[in-house]
Tab-separated table of C-alpha atoms in Angstrom:
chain	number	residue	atom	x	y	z
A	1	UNK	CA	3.104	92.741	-118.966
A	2	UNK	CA	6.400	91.743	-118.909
A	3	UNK	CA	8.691	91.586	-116.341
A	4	UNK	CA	11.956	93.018	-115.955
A	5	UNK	CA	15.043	90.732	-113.995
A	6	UNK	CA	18.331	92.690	-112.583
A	7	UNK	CA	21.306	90.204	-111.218
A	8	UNK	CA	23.271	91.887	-108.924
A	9	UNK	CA	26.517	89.908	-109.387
A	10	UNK	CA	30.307	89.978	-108.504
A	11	UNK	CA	32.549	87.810	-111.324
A	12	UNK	CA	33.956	85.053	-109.178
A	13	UNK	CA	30.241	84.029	-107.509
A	14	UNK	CA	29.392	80.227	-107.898
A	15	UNK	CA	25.350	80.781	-107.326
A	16	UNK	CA	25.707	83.856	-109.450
A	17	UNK	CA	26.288	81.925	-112.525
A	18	UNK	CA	23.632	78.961	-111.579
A	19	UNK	CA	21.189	81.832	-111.854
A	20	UNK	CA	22.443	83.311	-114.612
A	21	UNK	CA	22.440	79.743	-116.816
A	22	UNK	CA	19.286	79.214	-115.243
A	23	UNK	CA	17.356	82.124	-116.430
A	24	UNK	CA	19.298	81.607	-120.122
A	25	UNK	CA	17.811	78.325	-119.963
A	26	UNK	CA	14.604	79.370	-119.824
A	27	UNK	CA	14.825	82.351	-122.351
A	28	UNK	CA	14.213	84.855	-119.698
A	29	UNK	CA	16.182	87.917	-120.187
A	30	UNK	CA	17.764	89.785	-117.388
A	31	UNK	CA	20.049	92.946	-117.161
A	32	UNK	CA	23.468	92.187	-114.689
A	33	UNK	CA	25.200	94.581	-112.292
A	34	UNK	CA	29.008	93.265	-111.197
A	35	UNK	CA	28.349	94.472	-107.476
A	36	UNK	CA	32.729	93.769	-107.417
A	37	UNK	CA	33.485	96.767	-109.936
A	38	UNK	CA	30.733	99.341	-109.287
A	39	UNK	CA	30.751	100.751	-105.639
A	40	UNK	CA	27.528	102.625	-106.165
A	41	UNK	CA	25.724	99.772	-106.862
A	42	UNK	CA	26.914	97.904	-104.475
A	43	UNK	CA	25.425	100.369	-101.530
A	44	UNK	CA	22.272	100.003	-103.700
A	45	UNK	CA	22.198	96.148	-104.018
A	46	UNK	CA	22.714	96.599	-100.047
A	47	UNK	CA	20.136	98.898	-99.773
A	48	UNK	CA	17.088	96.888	-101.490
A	49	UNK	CA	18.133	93.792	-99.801
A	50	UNK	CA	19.959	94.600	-96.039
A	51	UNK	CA	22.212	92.040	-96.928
A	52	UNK	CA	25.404	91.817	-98.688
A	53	UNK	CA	25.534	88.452	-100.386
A	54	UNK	CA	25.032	87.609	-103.983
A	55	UNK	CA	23.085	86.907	-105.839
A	56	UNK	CA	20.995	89.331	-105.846
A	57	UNK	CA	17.764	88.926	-108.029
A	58	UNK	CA	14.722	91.936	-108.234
A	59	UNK	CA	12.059	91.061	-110.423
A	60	UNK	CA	10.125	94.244	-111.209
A	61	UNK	CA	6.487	95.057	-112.895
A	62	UNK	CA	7.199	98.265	-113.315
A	63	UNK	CA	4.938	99.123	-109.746
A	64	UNK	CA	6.624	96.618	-106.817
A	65	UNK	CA	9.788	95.028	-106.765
A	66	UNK	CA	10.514	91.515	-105.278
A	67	UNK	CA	13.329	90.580	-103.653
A	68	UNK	CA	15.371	87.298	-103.984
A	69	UNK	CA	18.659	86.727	-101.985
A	70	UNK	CA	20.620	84.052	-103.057
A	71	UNK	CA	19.758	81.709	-106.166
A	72	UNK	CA	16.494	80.482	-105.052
A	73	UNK	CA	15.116	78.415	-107.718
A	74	UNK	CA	11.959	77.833	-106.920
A	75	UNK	CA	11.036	81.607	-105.905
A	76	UNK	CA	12.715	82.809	-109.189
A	77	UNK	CA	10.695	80.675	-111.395
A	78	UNK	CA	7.264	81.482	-109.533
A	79	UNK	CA	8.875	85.337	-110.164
A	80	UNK	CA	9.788	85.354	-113.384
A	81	UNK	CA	7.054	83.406	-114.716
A	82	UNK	CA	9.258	79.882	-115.460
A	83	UNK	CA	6.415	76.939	-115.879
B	1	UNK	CA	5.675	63.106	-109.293
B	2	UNK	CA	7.997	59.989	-109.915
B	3	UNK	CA	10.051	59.587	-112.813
B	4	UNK	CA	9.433	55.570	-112.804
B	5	UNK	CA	11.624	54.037	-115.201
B	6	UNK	CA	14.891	53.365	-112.762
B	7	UNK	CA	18.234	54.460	-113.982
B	8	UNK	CA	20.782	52.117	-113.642
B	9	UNK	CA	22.791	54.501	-111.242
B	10	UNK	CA	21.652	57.433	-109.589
B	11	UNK	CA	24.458	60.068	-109.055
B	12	UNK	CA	24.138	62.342	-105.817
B	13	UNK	CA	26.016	65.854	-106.438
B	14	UNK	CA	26.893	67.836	-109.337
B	15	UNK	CA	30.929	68.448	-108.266
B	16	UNK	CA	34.129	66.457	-109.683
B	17	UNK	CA	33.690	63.254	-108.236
B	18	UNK	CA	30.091	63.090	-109.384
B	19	UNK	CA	30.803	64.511	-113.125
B	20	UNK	CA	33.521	61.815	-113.390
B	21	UNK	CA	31.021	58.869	-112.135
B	22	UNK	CA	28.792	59.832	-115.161
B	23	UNK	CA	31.204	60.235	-117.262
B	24	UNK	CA	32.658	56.648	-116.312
B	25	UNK	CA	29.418	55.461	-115.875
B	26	UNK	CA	28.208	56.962	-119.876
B	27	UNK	CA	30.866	55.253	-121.336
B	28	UNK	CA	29.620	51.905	-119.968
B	29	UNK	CA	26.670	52.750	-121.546
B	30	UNK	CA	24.546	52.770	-118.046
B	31	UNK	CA	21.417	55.102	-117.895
B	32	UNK	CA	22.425	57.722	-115.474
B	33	UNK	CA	20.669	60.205	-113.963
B	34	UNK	CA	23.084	63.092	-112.382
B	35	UNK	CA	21.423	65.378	-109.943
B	36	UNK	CA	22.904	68.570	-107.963
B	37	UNK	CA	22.230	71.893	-106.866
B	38	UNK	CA	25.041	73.796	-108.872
B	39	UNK	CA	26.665	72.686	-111.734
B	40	UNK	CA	30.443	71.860	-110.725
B	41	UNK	CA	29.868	72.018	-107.462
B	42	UNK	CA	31.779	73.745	-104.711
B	43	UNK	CA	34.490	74.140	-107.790
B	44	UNK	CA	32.541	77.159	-108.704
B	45	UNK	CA	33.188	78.761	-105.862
B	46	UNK	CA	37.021	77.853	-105.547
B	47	UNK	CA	38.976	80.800	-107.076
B	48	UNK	CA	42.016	80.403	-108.794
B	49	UNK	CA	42.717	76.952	-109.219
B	50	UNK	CA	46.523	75.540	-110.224
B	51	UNK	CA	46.609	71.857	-109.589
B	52	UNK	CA	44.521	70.494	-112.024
B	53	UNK	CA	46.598	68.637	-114.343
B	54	UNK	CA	46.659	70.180	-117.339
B	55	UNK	CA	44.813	72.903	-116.006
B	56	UNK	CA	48.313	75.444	-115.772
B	57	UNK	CA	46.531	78.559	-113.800
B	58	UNK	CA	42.890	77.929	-114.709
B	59	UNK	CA	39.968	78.584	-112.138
B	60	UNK	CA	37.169	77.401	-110.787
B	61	UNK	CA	34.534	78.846	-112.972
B	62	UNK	CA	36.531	77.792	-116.596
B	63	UNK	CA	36.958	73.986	-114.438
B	64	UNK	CA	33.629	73.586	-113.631
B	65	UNK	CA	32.565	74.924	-117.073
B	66	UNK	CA	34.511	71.947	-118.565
B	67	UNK	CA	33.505	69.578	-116.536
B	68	UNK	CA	29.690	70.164	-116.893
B	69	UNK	CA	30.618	71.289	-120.859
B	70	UNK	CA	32.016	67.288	-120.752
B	71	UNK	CA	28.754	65.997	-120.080
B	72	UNK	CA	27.224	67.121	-122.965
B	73	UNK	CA	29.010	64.577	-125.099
B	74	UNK	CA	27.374	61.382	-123.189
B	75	UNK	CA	23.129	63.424	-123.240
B	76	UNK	CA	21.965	60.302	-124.741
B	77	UNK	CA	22.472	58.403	-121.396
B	78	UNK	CA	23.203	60.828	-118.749
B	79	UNK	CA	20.103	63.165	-117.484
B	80	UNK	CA	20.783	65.922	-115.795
B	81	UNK	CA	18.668	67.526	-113.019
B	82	UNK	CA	19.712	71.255	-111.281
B	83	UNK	CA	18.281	70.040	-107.689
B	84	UNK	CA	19.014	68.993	-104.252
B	85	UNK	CA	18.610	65.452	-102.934
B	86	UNK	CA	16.560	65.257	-99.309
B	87	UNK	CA	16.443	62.135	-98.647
B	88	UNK	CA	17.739	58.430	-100.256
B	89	UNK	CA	15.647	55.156	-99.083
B	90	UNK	CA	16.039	51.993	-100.214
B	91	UNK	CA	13.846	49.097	-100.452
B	92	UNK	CA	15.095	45.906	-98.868
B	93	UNK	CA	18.583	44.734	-98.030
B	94	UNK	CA	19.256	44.366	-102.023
B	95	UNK	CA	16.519	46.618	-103.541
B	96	UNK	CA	16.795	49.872	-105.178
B	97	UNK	CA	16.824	53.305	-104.150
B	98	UNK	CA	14.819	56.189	-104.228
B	99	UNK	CA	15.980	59.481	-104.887
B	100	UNK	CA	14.006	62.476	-103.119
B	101	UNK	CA	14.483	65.889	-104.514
B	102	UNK	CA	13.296	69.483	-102.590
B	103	UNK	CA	10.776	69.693	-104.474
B	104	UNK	CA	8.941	66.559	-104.038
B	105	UNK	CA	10.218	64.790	-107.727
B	106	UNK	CA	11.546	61.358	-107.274
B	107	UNK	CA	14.256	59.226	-108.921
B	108	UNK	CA	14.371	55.315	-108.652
B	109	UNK	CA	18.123	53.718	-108.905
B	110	UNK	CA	19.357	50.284	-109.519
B	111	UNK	CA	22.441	51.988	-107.669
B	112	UNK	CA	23.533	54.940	-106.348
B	113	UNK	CA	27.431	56.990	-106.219
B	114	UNK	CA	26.678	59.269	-103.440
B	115	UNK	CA	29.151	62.501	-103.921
B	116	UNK	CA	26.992	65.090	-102.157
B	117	UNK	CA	30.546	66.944	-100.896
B	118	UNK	CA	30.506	68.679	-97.628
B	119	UNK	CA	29.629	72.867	-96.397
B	120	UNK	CA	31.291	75.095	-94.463
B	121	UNK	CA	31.251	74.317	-90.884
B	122	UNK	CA	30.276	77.150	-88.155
B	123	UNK	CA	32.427	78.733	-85.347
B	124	UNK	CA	29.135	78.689	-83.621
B	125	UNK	CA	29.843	82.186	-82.151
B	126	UNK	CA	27.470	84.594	-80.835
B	127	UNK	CA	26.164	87.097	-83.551
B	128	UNK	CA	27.049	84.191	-86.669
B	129	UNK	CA	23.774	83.725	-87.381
B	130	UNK	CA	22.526	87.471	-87.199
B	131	UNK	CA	24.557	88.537	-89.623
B	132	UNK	CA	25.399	86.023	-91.950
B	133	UNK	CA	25.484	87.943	-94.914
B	134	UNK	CA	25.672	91.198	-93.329
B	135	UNK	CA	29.523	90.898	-92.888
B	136	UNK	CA	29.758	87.677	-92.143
B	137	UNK	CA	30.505	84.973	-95.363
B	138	UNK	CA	31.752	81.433	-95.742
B	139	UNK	CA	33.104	82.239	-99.302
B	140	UNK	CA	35.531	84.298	-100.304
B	141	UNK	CA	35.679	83.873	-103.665
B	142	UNK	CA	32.233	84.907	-103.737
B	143	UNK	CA	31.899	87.895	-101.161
B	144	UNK	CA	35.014	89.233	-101.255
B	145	UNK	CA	34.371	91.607	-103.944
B	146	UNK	CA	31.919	93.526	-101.550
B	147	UNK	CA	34.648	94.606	-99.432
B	148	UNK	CA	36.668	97.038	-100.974
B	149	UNK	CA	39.210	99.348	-98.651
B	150	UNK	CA	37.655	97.699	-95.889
B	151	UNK	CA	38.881	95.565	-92.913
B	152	UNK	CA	38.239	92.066	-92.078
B	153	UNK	CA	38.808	89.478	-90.541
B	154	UNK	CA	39.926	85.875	-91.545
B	155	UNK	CA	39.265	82.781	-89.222
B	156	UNK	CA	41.140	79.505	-89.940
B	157	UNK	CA	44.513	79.519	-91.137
B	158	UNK	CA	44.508	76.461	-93.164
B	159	UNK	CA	44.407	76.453	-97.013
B	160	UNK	CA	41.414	78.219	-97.764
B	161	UNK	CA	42.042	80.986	-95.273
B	162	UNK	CA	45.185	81.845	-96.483
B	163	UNK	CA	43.642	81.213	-100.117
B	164	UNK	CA	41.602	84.128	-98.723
B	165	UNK	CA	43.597	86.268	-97.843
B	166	UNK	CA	45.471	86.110	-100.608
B	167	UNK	CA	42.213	87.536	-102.561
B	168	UNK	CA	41.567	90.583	-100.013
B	169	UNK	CA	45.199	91.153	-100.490
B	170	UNK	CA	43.654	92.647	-103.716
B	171	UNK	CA	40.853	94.052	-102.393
B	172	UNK	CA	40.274	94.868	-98.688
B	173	UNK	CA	42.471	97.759	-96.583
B	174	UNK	CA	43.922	95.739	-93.506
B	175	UNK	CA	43.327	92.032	-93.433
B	176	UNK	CA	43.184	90.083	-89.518
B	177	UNK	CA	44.095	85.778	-90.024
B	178	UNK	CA	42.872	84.825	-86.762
B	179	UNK	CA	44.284	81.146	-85.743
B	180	UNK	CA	43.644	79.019	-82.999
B	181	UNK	CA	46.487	77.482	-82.421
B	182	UNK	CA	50.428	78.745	-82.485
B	183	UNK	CA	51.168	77.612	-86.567
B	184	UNK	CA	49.260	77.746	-89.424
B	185	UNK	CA	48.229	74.914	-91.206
B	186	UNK	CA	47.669	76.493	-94.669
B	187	UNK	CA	50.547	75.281	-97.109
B	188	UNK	CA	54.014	77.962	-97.050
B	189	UNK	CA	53.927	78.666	-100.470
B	190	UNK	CA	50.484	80.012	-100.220
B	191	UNK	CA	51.606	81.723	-96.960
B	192	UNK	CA	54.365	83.341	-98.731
B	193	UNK	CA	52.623	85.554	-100.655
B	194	UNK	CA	51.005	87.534	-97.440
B	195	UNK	CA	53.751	86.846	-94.758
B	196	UNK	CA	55.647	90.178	-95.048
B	197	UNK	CA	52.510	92.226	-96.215
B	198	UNK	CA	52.137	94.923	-93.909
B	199	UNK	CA	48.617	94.940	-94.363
B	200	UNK	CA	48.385	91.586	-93.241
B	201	UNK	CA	48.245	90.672	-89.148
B	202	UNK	CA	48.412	86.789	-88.302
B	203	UNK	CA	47.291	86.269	-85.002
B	204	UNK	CA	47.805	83.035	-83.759
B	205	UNK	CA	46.569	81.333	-80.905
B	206	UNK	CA	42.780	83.719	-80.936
B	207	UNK	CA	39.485	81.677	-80.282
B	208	UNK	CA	36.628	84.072	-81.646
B	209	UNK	CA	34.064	85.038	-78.922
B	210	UNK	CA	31.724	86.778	-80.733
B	211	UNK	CA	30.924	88.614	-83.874
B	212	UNK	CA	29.543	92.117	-83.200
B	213	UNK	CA	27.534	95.070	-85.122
B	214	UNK	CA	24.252	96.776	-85.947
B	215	UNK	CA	22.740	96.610	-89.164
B	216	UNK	CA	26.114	95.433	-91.084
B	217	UNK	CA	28.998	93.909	-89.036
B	218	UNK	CA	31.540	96.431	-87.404
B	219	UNK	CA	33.468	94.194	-84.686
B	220	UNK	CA	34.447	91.069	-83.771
B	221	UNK	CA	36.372	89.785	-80.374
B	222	UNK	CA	38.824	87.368	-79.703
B	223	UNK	CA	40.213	85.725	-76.882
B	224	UNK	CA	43.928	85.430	-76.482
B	225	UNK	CA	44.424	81.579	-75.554
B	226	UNK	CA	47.746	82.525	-74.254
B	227	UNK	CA	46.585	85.266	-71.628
B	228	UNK	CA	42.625	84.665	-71.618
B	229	UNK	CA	42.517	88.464	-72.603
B	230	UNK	CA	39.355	89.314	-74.751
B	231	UNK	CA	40.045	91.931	-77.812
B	232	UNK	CA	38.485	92.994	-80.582
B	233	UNK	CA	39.199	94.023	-83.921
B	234	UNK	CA	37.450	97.076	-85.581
B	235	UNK	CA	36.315	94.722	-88.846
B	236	UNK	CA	33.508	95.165	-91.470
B	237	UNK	CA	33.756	91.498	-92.640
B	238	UNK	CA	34.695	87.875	-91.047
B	239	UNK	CA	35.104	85.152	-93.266
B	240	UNK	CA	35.133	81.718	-91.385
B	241	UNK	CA	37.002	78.893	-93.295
B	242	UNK	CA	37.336	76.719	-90.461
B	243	UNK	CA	36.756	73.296	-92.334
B	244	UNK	CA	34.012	71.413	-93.808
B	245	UNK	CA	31.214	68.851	-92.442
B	246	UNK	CA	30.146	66.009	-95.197
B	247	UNK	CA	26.620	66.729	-96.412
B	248	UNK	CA	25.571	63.109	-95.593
B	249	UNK	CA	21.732	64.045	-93.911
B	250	UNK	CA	19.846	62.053	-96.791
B	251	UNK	CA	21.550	59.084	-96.174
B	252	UNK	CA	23.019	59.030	-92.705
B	253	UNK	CA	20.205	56.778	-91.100
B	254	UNK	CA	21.420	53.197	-93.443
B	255	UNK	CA	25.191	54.566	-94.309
B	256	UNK	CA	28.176	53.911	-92.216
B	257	UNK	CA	29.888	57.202	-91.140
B	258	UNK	CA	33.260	57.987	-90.003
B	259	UNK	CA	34.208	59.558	-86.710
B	260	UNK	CA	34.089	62.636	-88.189
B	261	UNK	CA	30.708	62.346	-89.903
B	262	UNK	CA	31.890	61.407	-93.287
B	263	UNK	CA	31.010	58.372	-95.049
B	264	UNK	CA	33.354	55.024	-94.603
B	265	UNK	CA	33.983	54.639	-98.402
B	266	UNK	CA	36.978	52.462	-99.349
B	267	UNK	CA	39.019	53.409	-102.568
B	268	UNK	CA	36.791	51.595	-104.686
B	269	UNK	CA	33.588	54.021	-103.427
B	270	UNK	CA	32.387	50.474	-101.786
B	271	UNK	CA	30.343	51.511	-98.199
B	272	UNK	CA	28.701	49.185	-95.701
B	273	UNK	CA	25.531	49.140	-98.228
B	274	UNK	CA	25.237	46.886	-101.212
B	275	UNK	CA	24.905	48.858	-104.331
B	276	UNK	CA	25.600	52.271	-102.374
B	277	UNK	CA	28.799	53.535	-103.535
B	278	UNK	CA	29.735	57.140	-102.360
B	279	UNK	CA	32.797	59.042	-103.443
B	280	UNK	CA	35.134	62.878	-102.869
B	281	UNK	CA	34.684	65.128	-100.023
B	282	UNK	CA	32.116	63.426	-98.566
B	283	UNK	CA	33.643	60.626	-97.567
B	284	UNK	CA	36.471	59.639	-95.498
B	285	UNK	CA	38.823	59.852	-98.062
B	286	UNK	CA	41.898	61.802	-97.061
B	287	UNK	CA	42.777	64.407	-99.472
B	288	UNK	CA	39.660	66.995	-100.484
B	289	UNK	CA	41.106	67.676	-103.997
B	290	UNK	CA	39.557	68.051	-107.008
B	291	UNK	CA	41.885	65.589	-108.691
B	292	UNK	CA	41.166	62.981	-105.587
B	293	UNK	CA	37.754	63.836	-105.824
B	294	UNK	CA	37.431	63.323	-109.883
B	295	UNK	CA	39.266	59.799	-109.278
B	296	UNK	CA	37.173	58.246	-106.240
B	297	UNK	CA	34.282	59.359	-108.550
B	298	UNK	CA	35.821	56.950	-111.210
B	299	UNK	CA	36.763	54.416	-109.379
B	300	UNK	CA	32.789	54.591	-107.615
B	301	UNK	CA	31.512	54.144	-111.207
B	302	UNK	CA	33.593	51.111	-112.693
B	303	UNK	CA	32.335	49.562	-108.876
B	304	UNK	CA	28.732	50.587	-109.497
B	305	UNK	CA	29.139	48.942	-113.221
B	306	UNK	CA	30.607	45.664	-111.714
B	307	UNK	CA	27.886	45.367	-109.171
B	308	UNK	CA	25.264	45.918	-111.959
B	309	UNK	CA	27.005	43.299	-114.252
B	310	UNK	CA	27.225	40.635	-111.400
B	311	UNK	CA	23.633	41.382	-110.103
B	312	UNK	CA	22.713	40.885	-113.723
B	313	UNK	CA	24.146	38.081	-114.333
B	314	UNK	CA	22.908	36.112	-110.997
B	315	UNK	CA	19.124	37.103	-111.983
């Protein structure tokens, strides 16, 4: 099954962008949320990860979610599935 | 794994001075191989951006995305590789160098332009470490999105504090610049767009003591130099731009550094170490400009191309 990617984002974030290019590199699709222009989803990015930095990655099967702060290549690709 | 045909120059960070090297480097029609951790660099993270010739009011996302974008005209000779550089060694007084990435590939160089740039320096305050992230950021640019209507605090009042506040100006409620000394060092005209905000407090002459909060950050204090009286400000963010330390770790153990860390570079790139040219921020160059930056890297390419053409030519 595949698995679904959400980028919690803000517009001006360097590492934000590496992921993003990244993941389009590698055909993966993900949804984004700009963290900078939606308040609610900021709490909620705060929420899942106690932090407040971005990136923000979840990689969810539908049952768990996992967690990546920052752009974190190397945890990404074992996430997402990247060979 | 060890990618074992060596490039004729191997090219240490992914920012201005490096992108110019292989650019420079390309057009001499050297095999390059480029490697850093971010596309453009710490240009990414730079904000609004208006002394790039040429540029007019461009910023750093649309600079960096021409720069890399630039690269993709010289793909025959320059390889590109999204990863961070450990450790350099080289065989022998004369011999190459080996490239060591995080994750264990390896690159062999005839010669190397070493433009790793430099991170954010600490205040090295209680509670920085505990809540890095959770209130406390080195990047503005980046963070300061997440801090709508709230208050926080800026340390530093050189450029890219007052670059800073300029962007919570924007954003945040009531804005602290905390300086150490009695005058800030950030240019006027960037200091003339906050001076008479009333939002705005400079306080001059404040050494943070300690950064404060539970889950999230809600305080930090200060001590008045001038009185040795400890305050604190009610803040949900601190933002420390208090300069920048040359990432030189990978090569620090056969490179001449500076004083202050940085490598001794002359304008050419040349260092102390044959074939080892180095170039921008992470040297002791004076200026940490993108323009400076883009122009060591050239000048550290035509060198690395001369030393290849004269080691050539003596074999």
């Amino acid at each position: 099954m595949s698995k679904s990617i959400t980028i919690y984002t803000t517009q001006t974030c360097g590492f934000c962008k590496a992921a993003k290019a990244y993941l389009q590199e590698h055909d993966v699709p993900y949804a984004e949320i700009d963290v900078g222009s939606d308040q609610e989803k900021a709490r909620e990015m705060i929420e899942k990860s106690g932090q407040m930095g971005v990136p923000v990655i979840v990689v969810g099967d539908g049952v768990e979610e996992e967690i990546i702060v920052g752009f974190d290549q190397e945890r990404l690709a074992a996430a997402a599935g990247i060979a | 794994m060890v990618d074992t045909a060596p490039y004729d120059v191997g090219i240490v960070g992914y920012g201005p001075a490096g992108i110019t090297a292989a650019i420079y480097a390309a057009r001499k029609q050297l095999r390059v191989v480029l490697i850093g951790a971010v596309p453009g660099g710490e240009v990414v993270n730079s904000g609004d951006i208006e002394n790039w010739p040429g540029g007019g009011e461009t910023d750093g996302l649309k600079l960096s995305d021409g720069f890399v974008r630039h690269l993709d005209l010289h793909a025959d000779v320059v390889t590109r590789v999204t990863k961070t550089v450990t450790k350099i060694t080289r065989a022998g007084q004369t011999g190459d160098f080996t490239l060591y990435c995080d994750d264990e590939v390896v690159y062999l160089a005839r010669t190397v332009i070493y433009a790793a740039g430099r991170h954010p320096r600490e205040l090295g305050v209680p509670g920085e470490v505990e809540f890095k992230n959770k209130g406390v950021s080195y990047c503005a640019t980046c963070d300061a999105p997440l801090f709508p209507e709230k208050d926080v605090a800026v340390i530093g009042g050189g450029n890219t504090g007052a670059e800073a506040v300029i962007m919570f100006q924007k954003i945040a409620r009531r804005i602290y610049l905390l300086h150490i000394d009695g005058k800030l060092r950030a240019d006027p005209i960037l200091v003339k767009n906050f001076a008479d905000d009333p939002n705005v407090s400079i306080i001059f002459n404040a050494k943070t003591t300690a950064i404060k909060g539970d889950k999230m950050v809600n305080a930090l204090t200060y001590e008045d130099a001038l009185n040795r009286k400890e305050k604190t400000l009610s803040v949900q963010g601190v933002f420390i731009t208090i300069g920048a330390i040359p990432n030189t770790e990978p090569v620090k153990s056969f490179v001449e550094l500076d004083a202050f860390g940085a490598i001794a570079a002359d304008r050419y790139g040349a260092t102390n170490v044959p074939g080892f040219f180095a170039a921008g921020d992470v040297t002791d160059i004076r200026d940490a400009q993108i323009v400076v930056a883009a122009g060591h890297g050239c000048s550290a390419a035509l060198s690395a191309g001369d030393y290849l053409s004269r080691r050539s030519a003596a074999s």
